Short mmCIF file of C-alpha atoms in Angstrom, two decimals:
data_model
loop_
_atom_site.label_atom_id
_atom_site.label_comp_id
_atom_site.label_asym_id
_atom_site.label_seq_id
_atom_site.Cartn_x
_atom_site.Cartn_y
_atom_site.Cartn_z
CA MET Y 1 186.39 96.37 116.98
CA THR Y 2 184.12 94.31 114.73
CA ASN Y 3 184.13 91.56 117.34
CA GLU Y 4 182.86 94.03 119.95
CA LYS Y 5 180.15 95.27 117.58
CA SER Y 6 179.03 91.74 116.76
CA GLN Y 7 178.94 90.81 120.46
CA SER Y 8 176.98 93.96 121.23
CA LYS Y 9 174.56 93.25 118.38
CA LEU Y 10 174.11 89.65 119.55
CA LYS Y 11 173.49 90.86 123.11
CA ASP Y 12 170.88 93.32 121.83
CA ILE Y 13 169.13 90.56 119.87
CA ILE Y 14 169.07 88.27 122.91
CA ASP Y 15 167.85 91.10 125.16
CA ASN Y 16 165.04 91.94 122.73
CA PHE Y 17 164.03 88.27 122.46
CA LEU Y 18 163.91 87.91 126.25
CA LEU Y 19 161.93 91.13 126.62
CA ILE Y 20 159.37 89.94 124.06
CA ASN Y 21 159.29 86.58 125.85
CA LEU Y 22 158.53 88.32 129.14
CA PHE Y 23 155.61 90.25 127.68
CA VAL Y 24 154.21 87.13 126.00
CA VAL Y 25 154.32 85.28 129.34
CA ILE Y 26 152.56 88.22 131.03
CA PHE Y 27 149.94 88.20 128.26
CA PHE Y 28 149.28 84.49 128.76
CA ALA Y 29 149.03 84.99 132.54
CA ILE Y 30 146.37 87.66 132.01
CA PHE Y 31 144.65 85.44 129.46
CA PHE Y 32 144.63 82.59 131.99
CA ILE Y 33 142.94 84.79 134.59
CA PHE Y 34 140.39 85.82 131.98
CA ALA Y 35 139.81 82.17 131.01
CA VAL Y 36 139.26 81.15 134.64
CA ILE Y 37 136.75 83.96 135.12
CA MET Y 38 134.95 82.89 131.94
CA GLU Y 39 135.00 79.27 133.15
CA ILE Y 40 133.28 80.34 136.36
CA ASN Y 41 130.64 82.09 134.23
CA GLY Y 42 130.05 78.95 132.15
CA VAL Y 43 132.09 79.70 129.00
CA PHE Y 44 134.55 76.83 128.61
CA ILE Y 45 136.19 77.61 125.27
CA PHE Y 46 138.86 80.01 126.60
CA LEU Y 47 140.20 77.62 129.22
CA ASP Y 48 140.14 74.77 126.70
CA PHE Y 49 142.14 76.92 124.29
CA PHE Y 50 144.61 77.78 127.05
CA GLN Y 51 145.00 74.09 127.95
CA ASN Y 52 145.70 73.26 124.30
CA LEU Y 53 148.49 75.86 124.23
CA TRP Y 54 149.97 74.94 127.61
CA ASN Y 55 152.46 72.17 126.70
CA PRO Y 56 153.56 73.18 123.21
CA LEU Y 57 153.86 76.93 123.75
CA ILE Y 58 153.49 78.28 127.28
CA VAL Y 59 155.72 75.81 129.15
CA PRO Y 60 158.75 76.50 126.88
CA LEU Y 61 158.18 80.25 127.18
CA ILE Y 62 158.14 80.05 130.98
CA THR Y 63 161.19 77.76 130.93
CA ILE Y 64 163.15 80.23 128.79
CA LEU Y 65 162.15 83.06 131.12
CA ILE Y 66 163.22 81.20 134.27
CA LEU Y 67 166.48 79.91 132.76
CA SER Y 68 167.45 83.34 131.45
CA THR Y 69 166.79 84.83 134.89
CA LEU Y 70 168.92 82.17 136.59
CA ILE Y 71 171.74 82.53 134.05
CA SER Y 72 171.67 86.32 134.42
CA GLY Y 73 171.83 86.06 138.21
CA ILE Y 74 174.67 83.54 138.14
CA ASN Y 75 176.54 85.63 135.58
CA SER Y 76 176.14 88.77 137.72
CA TRP Y 77 177.29 86.93 140.85
CA TRP Y 78 180.26 85.45 139.01
CA ARG Y 79 181.35 88.83 137.61
CA ARG Y 80 181.05 90.46 141.04
CA LYS Y 81 183.10 87.66 142.58
CA TRP Y 82 185.69 87.85 139.76
CA LEU Y 83 186.04 91.63 140.12
CA SER Y 84 186.46 91.41 143.89
CA GLN Y 85 189.19 88.80 143.44
CA GLU Y 86 190.98 91.03 140.92
CA GLU Y 87 190.89 93.95 143.38
CA ASP Y 88 192.46 91.76 146.08
CA ILE Y 89 195.46 90.96 143.87
#
């Protein structure tokens, strides 16, 4: 029973982390659009700031988001396949 609670708690922590990650990526996407609009208007500081954050922060956030989506999809496919094989037996 404690094992199930710890697994559930770990799953909740991972889910919360990925949800926060998603909203941070959305925030940076909106900030990028804002920075491009400001660049067109002649204010360069926002796009420069975004470029400084790109490699150390934004790329890992996007990578985590894409990998978690792929792992979730593969896990869902695998469980569906596993359950259909169990029903055949």
